[in-house]
Short mmCIF file of C-alpha atoms in Angstrom, two decimals:
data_model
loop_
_atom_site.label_atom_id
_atom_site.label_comp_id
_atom_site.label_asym_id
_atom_site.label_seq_id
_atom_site.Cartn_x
_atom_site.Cartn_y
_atom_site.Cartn_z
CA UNK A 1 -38.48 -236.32 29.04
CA UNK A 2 -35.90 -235.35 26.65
CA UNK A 3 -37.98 -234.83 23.99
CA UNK A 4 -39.22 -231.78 25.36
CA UNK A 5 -35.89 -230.34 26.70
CA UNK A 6 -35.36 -230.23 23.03
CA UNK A 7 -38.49 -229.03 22.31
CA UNK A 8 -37.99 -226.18 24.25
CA UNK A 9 -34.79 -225.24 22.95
CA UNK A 10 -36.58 -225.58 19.15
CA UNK A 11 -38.79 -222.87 20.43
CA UNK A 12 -36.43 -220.63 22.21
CA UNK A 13 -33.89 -220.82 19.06
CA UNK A 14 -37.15 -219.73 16.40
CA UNK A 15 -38.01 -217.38 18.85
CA UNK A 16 -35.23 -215.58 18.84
CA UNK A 17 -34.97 -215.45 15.05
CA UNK A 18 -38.55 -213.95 15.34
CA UNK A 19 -37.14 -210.95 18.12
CA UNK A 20 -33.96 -210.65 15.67
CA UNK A 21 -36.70 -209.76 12.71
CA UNK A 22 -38.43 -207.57 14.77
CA UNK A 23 -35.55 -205.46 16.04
CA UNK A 24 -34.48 -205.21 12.36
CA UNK A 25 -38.07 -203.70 11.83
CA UNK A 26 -38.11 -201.44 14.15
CA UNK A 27 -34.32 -200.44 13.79
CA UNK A 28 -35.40 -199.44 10.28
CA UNK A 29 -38.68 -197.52 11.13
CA UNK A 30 -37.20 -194.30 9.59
CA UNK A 31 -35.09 -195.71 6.69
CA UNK A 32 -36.74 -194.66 3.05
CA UNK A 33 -37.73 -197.74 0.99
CA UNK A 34 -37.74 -200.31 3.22
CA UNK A 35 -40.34 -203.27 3.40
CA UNK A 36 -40.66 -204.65 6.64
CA UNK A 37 -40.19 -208.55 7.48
CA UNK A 38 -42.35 -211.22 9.00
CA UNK A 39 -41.13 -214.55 10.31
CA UNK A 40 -43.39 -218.09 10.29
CA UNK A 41 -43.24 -221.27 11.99
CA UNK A 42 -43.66 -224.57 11.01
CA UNK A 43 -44.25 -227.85 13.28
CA UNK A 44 -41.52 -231.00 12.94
CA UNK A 45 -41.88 -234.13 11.98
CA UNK A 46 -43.62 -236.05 14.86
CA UNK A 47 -42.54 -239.21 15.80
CA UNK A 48 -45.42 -241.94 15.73
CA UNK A 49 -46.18 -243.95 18.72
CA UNK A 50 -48.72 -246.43 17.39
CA UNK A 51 -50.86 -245.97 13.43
CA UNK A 52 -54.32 -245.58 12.93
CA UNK A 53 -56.20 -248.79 12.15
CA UNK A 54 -59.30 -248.97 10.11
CA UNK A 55 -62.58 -250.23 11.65
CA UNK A 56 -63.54 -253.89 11.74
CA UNK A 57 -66.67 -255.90 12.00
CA UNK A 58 -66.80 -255.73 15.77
CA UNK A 59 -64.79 -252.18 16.37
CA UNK A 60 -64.16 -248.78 15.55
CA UNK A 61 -61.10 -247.41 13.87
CA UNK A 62 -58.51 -245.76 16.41
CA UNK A 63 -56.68 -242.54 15.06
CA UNK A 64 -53.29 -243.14 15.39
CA UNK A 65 -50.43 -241.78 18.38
CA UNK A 66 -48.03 -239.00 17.43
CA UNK A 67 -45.55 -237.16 19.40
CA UNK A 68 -44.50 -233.73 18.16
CA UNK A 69 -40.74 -232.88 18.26
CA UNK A 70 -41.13 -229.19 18.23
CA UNK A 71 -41.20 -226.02 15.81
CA UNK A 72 -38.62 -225.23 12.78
CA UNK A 73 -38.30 -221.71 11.12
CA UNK A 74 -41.02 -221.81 8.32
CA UNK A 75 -39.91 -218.45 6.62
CA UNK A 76 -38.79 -215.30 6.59
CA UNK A 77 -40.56 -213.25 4.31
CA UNK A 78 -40.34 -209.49 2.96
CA UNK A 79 -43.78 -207.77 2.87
CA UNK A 80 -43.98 -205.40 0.23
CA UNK A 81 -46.90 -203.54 0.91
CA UNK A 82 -47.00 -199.46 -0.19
CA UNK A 83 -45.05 -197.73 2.65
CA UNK A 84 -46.60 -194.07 3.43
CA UNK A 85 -45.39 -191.15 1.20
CA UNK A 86 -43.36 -188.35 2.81
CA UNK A 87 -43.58 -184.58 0.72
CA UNK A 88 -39.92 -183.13 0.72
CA UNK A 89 -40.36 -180.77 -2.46
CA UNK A 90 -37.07 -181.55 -3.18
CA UNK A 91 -37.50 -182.55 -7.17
CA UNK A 92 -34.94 -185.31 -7.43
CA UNK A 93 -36.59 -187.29 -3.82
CA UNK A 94 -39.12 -189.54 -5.67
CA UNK A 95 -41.55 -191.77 -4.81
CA UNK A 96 -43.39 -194.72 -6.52
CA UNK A 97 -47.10 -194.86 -6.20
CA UNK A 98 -47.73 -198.51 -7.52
CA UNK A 99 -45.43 -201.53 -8.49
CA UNK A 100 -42.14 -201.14 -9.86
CA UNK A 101 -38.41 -200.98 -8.81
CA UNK A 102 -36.09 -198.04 -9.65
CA UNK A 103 -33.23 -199.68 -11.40
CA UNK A 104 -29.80 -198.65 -10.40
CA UNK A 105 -26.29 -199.65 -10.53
CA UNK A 106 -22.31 -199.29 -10.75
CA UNK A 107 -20.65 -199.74 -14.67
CA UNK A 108 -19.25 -202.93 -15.15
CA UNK A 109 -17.19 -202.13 -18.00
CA UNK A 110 -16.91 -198.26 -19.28
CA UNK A 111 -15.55 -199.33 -22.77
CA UNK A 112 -19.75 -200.14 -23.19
CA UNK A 113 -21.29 -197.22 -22.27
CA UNK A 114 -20.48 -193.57 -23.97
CA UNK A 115 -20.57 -191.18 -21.19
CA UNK A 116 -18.97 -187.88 -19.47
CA UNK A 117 -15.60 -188.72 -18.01
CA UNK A 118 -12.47 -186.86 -16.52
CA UNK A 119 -10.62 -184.39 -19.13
CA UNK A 120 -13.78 -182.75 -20.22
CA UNK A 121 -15.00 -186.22 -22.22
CA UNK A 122 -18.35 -186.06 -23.66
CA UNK A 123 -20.52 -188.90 -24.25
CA UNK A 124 -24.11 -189.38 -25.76
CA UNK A 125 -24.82 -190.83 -22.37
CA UNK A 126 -26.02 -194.15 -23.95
CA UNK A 127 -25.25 -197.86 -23.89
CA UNK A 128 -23.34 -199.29 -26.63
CA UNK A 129 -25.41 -200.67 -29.61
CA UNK A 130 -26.46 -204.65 -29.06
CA UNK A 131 -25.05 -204.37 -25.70
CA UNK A 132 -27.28 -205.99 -23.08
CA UNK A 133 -27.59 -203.22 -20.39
CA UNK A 134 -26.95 -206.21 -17.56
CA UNK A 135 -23.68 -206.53 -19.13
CA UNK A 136 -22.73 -203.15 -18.61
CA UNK A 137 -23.88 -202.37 -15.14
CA UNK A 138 -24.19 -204.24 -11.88
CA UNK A 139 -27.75 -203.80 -11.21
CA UNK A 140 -29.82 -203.46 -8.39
CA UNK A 141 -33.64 -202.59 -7.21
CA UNK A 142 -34.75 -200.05 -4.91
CA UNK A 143 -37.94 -198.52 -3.22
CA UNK A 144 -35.59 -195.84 -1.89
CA UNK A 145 -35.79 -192.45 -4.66
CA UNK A 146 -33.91 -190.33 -2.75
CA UNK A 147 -31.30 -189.42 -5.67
CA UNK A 148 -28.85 -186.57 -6.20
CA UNK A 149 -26.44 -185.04 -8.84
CA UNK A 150 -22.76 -186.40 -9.15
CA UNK A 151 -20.33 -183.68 -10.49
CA UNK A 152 -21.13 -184.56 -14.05
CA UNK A 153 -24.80 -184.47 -13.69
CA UNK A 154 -25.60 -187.82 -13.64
CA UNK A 155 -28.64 -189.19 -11.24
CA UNK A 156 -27.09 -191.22 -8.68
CA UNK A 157 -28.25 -192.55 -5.44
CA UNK A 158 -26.51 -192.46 -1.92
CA UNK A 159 -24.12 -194.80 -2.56
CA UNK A 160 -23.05 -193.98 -5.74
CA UNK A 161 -25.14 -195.80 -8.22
CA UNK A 162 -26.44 -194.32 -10.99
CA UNK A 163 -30.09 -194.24 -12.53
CA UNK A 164 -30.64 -196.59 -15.16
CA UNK A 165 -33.36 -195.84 -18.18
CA UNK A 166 -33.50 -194.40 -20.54
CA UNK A 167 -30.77 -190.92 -22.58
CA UNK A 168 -31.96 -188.79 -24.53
CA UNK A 169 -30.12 -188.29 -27.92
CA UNK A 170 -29.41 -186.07 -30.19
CA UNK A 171 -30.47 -182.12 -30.38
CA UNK A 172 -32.68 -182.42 -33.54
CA UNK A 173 -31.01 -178.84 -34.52
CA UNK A 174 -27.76 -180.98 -34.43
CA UNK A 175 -28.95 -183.56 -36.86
CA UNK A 176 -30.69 -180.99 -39.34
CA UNK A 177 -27.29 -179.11 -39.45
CA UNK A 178 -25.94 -182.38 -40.33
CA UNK A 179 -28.05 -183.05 -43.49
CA UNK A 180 -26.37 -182.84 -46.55
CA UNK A 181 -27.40 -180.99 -50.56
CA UNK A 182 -30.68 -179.43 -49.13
CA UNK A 183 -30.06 -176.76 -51.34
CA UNK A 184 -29.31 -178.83 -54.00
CA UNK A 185 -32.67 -180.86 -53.25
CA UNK A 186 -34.67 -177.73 -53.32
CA UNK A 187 -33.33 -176.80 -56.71
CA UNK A 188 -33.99 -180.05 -58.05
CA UNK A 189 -37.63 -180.21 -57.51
CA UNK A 190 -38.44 -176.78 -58.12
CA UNK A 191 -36.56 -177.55 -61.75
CA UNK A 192 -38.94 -180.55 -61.77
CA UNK A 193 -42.31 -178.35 -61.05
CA UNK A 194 -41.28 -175.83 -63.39
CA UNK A 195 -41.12 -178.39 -66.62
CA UNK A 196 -44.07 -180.79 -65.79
CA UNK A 197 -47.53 -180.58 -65.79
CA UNK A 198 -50.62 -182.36 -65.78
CA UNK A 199 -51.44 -183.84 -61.42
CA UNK A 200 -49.44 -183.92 -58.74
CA UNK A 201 -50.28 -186.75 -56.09
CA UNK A 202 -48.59 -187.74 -52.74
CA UNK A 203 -48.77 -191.13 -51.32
CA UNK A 204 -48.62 -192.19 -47.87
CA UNK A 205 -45.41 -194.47 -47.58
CA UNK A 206 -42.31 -193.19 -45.59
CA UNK A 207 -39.08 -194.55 -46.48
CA UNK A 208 -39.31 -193.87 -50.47
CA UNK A 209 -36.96 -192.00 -52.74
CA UNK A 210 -38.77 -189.00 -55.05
CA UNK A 211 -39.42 -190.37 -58.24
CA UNK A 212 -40.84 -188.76 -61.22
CA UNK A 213 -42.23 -191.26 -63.37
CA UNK A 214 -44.90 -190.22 -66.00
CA UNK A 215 -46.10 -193.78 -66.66
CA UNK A 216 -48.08 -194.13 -63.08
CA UNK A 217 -51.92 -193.53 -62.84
CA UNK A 218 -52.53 -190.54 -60.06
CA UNK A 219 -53.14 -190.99 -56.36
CA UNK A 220 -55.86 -189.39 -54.63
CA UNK A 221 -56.49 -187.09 -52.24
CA UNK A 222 -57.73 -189.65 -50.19
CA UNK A 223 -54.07 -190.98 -50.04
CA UNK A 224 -52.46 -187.81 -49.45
CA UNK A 225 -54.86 -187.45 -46.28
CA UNK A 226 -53.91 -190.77 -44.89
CA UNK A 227 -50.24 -189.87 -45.17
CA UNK A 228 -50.78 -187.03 -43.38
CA UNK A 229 -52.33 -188.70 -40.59
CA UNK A 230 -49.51 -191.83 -40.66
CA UNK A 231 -46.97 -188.92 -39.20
CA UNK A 232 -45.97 -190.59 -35.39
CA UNK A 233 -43.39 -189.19 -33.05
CA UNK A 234 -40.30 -190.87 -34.27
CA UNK A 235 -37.36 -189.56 -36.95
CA UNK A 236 -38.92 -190.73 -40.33
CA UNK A 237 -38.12 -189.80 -43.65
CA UNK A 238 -40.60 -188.34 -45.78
CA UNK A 239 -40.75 -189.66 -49.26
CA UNK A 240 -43.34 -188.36 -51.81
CA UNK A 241 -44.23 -189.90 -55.29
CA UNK A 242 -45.01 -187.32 -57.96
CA UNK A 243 -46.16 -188.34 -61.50
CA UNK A 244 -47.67 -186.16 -63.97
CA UNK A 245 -46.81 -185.23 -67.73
CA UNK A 246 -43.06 -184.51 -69.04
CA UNK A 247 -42.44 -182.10 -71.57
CA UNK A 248 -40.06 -182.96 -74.39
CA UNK A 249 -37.18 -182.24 -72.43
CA UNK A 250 -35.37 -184.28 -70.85
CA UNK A 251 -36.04 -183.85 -66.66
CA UNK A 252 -34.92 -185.39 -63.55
CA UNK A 253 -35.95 -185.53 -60.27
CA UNK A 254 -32.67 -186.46 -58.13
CA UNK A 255 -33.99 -184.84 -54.92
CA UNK A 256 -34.79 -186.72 -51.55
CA UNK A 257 -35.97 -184.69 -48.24
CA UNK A 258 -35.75 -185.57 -45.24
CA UNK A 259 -38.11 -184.67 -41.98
CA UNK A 260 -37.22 -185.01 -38.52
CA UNK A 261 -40.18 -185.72 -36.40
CA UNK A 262 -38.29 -184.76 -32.64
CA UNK A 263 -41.61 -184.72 -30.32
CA UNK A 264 -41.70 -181.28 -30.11
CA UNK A 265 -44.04 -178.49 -31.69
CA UNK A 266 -43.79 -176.94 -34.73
CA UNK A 267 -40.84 -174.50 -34.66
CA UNK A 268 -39.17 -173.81 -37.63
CA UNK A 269 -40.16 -172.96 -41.42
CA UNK A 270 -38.45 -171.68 -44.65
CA UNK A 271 -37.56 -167.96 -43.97
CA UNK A 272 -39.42 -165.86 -43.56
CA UNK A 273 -42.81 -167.89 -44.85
CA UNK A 274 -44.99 -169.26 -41.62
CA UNK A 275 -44.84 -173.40 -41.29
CA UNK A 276 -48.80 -175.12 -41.79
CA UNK A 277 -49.64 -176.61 -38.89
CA UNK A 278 -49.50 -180.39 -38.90
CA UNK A 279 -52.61 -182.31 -39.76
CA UNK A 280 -53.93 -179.30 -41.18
CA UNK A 281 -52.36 -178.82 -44.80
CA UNK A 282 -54.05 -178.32 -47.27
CA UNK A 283 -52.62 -179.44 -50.69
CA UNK A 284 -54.37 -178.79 -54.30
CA UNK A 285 -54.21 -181.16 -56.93
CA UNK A 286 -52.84 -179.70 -59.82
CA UNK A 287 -49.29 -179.08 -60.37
CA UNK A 288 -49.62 -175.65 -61.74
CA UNK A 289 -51.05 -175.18 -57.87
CA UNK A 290 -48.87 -176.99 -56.56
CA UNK A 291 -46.07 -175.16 -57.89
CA UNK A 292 -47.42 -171.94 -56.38
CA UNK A 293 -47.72 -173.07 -52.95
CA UNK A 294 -44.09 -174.68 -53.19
CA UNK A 295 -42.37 -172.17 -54.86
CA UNK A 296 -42.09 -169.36 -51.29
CA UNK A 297 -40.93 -172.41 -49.87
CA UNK A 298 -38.29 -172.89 -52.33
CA UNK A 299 -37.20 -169.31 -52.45
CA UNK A 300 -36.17 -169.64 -56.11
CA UNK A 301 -34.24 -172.10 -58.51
CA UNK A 302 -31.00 -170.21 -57.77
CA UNK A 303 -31.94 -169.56 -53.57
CA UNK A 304 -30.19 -171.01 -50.70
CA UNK A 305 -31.79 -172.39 -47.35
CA UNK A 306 -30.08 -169.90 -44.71
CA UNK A 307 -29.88 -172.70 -41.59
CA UNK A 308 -31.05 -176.16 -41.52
CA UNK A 309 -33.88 -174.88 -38.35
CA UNK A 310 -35.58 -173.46 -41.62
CA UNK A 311 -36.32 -176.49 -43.51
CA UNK A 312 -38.15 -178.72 -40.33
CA UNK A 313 -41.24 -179.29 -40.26
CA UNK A 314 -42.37 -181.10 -36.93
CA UNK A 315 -46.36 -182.87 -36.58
CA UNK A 316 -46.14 -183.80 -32.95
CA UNK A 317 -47.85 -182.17 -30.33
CA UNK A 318 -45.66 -178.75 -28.43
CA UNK A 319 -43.75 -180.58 -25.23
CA UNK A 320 -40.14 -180.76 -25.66
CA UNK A 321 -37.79 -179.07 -27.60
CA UNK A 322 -34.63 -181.60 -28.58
CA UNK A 323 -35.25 -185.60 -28.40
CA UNK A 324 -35.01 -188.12 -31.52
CA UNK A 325 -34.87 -191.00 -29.68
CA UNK A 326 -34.35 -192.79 -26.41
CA UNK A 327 -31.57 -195.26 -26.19
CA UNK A 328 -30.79 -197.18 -22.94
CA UNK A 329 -28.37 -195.42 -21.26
CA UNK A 330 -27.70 -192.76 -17.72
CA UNK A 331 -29.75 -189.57 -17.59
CA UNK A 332 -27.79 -186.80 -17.64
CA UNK A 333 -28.82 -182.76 -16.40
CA UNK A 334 -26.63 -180.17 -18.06
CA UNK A 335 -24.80 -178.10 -15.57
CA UNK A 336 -26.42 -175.00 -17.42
CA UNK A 337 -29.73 -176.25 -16.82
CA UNK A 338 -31.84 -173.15 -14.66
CA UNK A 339 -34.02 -176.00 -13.34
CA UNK A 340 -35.24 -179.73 -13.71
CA UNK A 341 -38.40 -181.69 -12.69
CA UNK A 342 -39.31 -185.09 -13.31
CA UNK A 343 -43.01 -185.65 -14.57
CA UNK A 344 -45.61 -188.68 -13.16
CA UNK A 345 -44.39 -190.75 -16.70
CA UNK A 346 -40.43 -191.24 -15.44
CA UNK A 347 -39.59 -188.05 -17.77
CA UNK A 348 -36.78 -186.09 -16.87
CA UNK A 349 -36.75 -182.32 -18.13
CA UNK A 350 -34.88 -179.23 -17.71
CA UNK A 351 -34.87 -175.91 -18.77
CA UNK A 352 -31.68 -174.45 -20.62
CA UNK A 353 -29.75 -171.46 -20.40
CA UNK A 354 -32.22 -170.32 -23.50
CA UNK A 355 -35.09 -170.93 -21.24
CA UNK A 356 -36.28 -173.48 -23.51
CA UNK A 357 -38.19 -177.13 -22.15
CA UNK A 358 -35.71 -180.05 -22.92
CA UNK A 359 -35.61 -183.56 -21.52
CA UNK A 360 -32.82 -185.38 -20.46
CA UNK A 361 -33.94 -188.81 -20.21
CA UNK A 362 -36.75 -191.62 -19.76
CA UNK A 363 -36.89 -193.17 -15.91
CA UNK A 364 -37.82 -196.79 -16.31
CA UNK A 365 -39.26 -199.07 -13.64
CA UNK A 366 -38.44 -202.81 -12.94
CA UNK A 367 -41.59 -205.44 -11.89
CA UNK A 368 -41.00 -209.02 -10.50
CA UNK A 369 -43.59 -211.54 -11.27
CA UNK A 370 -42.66 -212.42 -7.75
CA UNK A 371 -41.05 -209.30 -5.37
CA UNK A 372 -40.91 -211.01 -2.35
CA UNK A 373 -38.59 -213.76 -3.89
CA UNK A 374 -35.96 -211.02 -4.19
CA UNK A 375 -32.59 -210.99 -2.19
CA UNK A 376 -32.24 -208.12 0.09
CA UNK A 377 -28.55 -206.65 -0.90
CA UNK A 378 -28.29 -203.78 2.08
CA UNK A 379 -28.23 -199.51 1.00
CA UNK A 380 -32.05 -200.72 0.97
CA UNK A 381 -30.82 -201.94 -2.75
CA UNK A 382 -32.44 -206.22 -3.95
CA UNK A 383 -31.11 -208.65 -6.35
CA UNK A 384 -32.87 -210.97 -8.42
CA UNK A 385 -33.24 -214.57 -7.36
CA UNK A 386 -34.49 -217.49 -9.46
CA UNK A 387 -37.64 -217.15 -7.39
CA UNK A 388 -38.68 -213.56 -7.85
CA UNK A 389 -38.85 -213.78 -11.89
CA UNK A 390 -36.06 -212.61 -14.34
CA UNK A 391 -36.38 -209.65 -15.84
CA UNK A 392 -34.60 -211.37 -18.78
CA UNK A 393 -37.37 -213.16 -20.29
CA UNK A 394 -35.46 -214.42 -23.31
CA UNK A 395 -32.05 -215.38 -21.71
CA UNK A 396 -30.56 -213.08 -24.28
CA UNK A 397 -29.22 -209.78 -21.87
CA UNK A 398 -31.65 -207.30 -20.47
CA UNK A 399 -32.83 -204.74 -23.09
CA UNK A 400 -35.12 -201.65 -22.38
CA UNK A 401 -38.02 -203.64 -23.65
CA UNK A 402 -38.32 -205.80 -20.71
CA UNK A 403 -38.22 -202.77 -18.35
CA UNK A 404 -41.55 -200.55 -17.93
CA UNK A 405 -41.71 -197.03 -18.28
CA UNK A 406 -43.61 -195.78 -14.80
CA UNK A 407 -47.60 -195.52 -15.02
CA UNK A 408 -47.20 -198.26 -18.17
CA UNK A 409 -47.97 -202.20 -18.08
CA UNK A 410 -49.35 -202.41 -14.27
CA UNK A 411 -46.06 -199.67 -13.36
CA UNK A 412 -46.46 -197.01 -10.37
CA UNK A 413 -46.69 -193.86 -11.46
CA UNK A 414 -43.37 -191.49 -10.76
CA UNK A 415 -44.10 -188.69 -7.15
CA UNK A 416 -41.51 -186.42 -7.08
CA UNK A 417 -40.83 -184.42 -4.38
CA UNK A 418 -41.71 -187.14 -2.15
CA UNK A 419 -40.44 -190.04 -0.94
CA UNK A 420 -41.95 -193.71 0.56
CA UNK A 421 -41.44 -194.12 4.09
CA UNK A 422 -40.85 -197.61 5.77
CA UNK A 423 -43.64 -199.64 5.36
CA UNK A 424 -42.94 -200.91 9.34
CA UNK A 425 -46.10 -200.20 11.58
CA UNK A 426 -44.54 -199.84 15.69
CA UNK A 427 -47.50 -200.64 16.86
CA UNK A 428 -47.41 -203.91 15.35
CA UNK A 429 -43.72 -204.51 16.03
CA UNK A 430 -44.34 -203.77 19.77
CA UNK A 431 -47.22 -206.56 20.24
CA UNK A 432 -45.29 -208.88 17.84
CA UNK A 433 -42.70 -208.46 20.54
CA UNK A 434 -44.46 -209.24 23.16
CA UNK A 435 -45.59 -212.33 21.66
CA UNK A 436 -41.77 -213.52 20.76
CA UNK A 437 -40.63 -212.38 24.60
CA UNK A 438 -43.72 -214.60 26.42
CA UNK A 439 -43.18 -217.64 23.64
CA UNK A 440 -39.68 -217.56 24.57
CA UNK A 441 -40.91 -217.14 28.12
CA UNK A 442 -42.60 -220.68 27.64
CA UNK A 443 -40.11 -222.54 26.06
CA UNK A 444 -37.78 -221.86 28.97
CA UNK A 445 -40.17 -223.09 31.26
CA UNK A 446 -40.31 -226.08 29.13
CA UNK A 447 -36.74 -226.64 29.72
CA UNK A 448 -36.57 -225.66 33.65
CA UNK A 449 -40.02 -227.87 34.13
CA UNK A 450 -38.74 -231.00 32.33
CA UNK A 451 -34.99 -230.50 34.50
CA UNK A 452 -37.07 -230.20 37.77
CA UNK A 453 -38.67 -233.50 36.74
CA UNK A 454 -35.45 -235.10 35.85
CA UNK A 455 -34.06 -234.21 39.32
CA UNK A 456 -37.04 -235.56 41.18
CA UNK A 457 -36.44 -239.09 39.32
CA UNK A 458 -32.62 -238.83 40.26
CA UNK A 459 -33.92 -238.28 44.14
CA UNK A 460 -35.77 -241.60 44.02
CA UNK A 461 -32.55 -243.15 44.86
CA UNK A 462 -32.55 -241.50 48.15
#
């Protein structure tokens, strides 16, 4: 009889964890991000009143006798199922439309990170070289895009934390300003052309110095074509071989230029001659030739190149106008910017006070092997568990590598101007409820049944 008494109160005490889930649920209807909960039960051990025997030559086998001892909590488990997606048209509310985390979080140590800081300090924005970006920041994972600008620009999210992917560095006019004796490499090679004959031949290697060596059999045309079409969208230098004949004077070919491929179109040229478009040069062979088609380039032995805009030459498709590279780091949006969007790839761009296209930064995406292993935190922020999957695969610190850029690797694609509701369905909730208020229901009568029982076998005395 007192088995079930405590049976009873098993049931009441799980269902009440169950109406705690729900309220949570339902509490949290309207709250952006959210992934609703479900809780499971699990039957106790049962206590055995007699074992099963096997069958004999004159009997059947008998099942054995157990008594139950009641219900335990089984789980209480996140669901993360795609909530509905809300239109706002407000660029910086964002939505994911897939799998993927936005990764966010508060600096750990700003001697790591180069960044915009009180008394007009200006950073690149990125993390530290080698430094593991889970070193720098306290991170966290969130459903919930509903970001805005801090006073310096940064991304941040309600409570503060900013938007982890990926800066954009360096204005490519910055680093062409930068380069150093590009009129002294001009004058070099057009002194070269001028006292050579004989075949001039490109080959399709980057990192090489400009050599003149008359010893070397010619490349081909064939070669030259395949270095055209080697050109990617990173900052390479451009290194071409050129042999051919030497007359009897002593020449030398000291010059080295550089190209800086910044993912943007062609823009620039040697003033005022008209850049060829990439892919679609068209060298000759010779070097008499050659020397032709150089020389407007060169402007003379004697010339100067007027601004360092004139000597890029850029192969990549027209998008935008001033990234080398992407470092790990906080995305930034210039004060000056006239406007900003976010594209479905995680890109961040913004027009300037010039009314030029620019980006600011990469968005990148986390993705658990397991998301429903991951710790709820509260501000609709998770943490990693041992059970959801490390994004650390090599125990080494985090590194952009092991983070997905959205639409990418099984990542959601990027909405903005819209956000994902609560994934919580009232309906649902409501008959859930109903459910945990009649099981409950039950279990009390357990109890009040088994007392009433009790009493009767107290009144026997009487």
């Amino acid at each position: 009889m007192l088995r079930s008494m405590f049976t009873g109160i098993g049931g009441i005490r799980n269902f009440q964890y169950k109406l705690d889930v729900i309220g949570n649920n339902i509490s949290n209807v309207n709250t952006y991000g959210y992934k609703k909960a479900r809780v499971t039960f699990k039957d106790l051990v049962s206590q055995q009143i007699s074992a099963a025997t096997s069958s004999t030559g004159t009997r059947g086998g008998i099942n054995g006798k157990q008594i139950g001892l009641g219900s335990g909590l089984g789980s209480i488990e996140t669901i993360h199922t795609q909530g509905s997606t809300q239109t706002t048209a407000r660029p910086l509310d964002l939505a994911i439309g897939g799998d993927g985390f936005f990764v966010v979080g508060s600096i750990n140590d700003v001697t790591l990170i180069s960044m915009d800081g009180p008394a007009g300090k200006l950073g690149t924005n990125r993390v530290n070289t080698g430094v593991p970006i889970d070193r720098v920041f306290n991170l966290s994972f969130t459903r919930a895009g509903n970001f805005y600008l801090d006073e310096y620009g940064y991304i941040v999210n309600s409570d503060g934390q900013y938007l982890i992917g990926e800066a954009a560095i360096k204005d490519v006019d910055t680093v062409i300003t930068n380069a150093p004796h590009v009129a002294q490499a001009r004058r070099d090679l057009e002194t070269f052309l001028n006292s050579a004959n004989g075949l001039v031949n490109f080959i399709k290697k980057w990192k090489e110095e400009f050599t003149k060596d008359p010893d070397n059999n010619p490349t081909t045309q064939t070669d030259f074509i395949t270095f055209i079409n080697n050109f990617n969208n990173e900052l390479s230098t451009l290194n071409e071989k050129i042999t051919g004949k030497t007359d009897p004077n002593d020449t030398t070919l000291a010059a080295a230029g550089t190209y800086f491929n910044d993912r943007v179109s062609p823009k620039a040229s040697i003033n005022p001659v008209p850049l060829l478009p990439a892919n679609e040069a068209d060298w000759p062979d010779t070097l008499a030739e050659a020397e032709k088609m150089m020389g407007p380039y060169l402007e003379g032995i004697s010339g100067f190149v007027e601004s360092v805009q004139q000597v890029l030459q850029d192969y990549s498709e027209p998008k935008y106008g001033n990234v080398t590279s992407f470092e790990p780091g906080l995305i930034q949006i210039p004060k000056t910017a006239k406007s900003f969007g976010i594209t479905a790839d995680g890109k961040v761009t913004f027009i300037d006070s010039n009314g030029q296209l620019k980006i600011a930064g990469q968005i990148l995406l986390a993705q658990f092997p397991n998301p429903t292993g991951l710790e709820k935190m509260g501000g609709n922020t998770f943490k990693e568990t041992n059970n959801s999957g490390k994004l650390d695969r090599n125990a080494d610190g985090l590194t952009i590598n092991e983070l997905s850029r959205p639409g990418l690797n099984g990542a959601g694609e990027i909405i903005s101007g819209a956000l994902e509701m609560s994934n919580v369905d009232l309906s649902e909730e409501f008959t859930e409820m109903i459910v945990a208020q009649r099981g409950f229901q039950a279990n009390t009568r357990i109890i009040t049944t088994s007392d009433e029982i009790l009493q009767e076998l107290v009144n026997l005395k009487k």
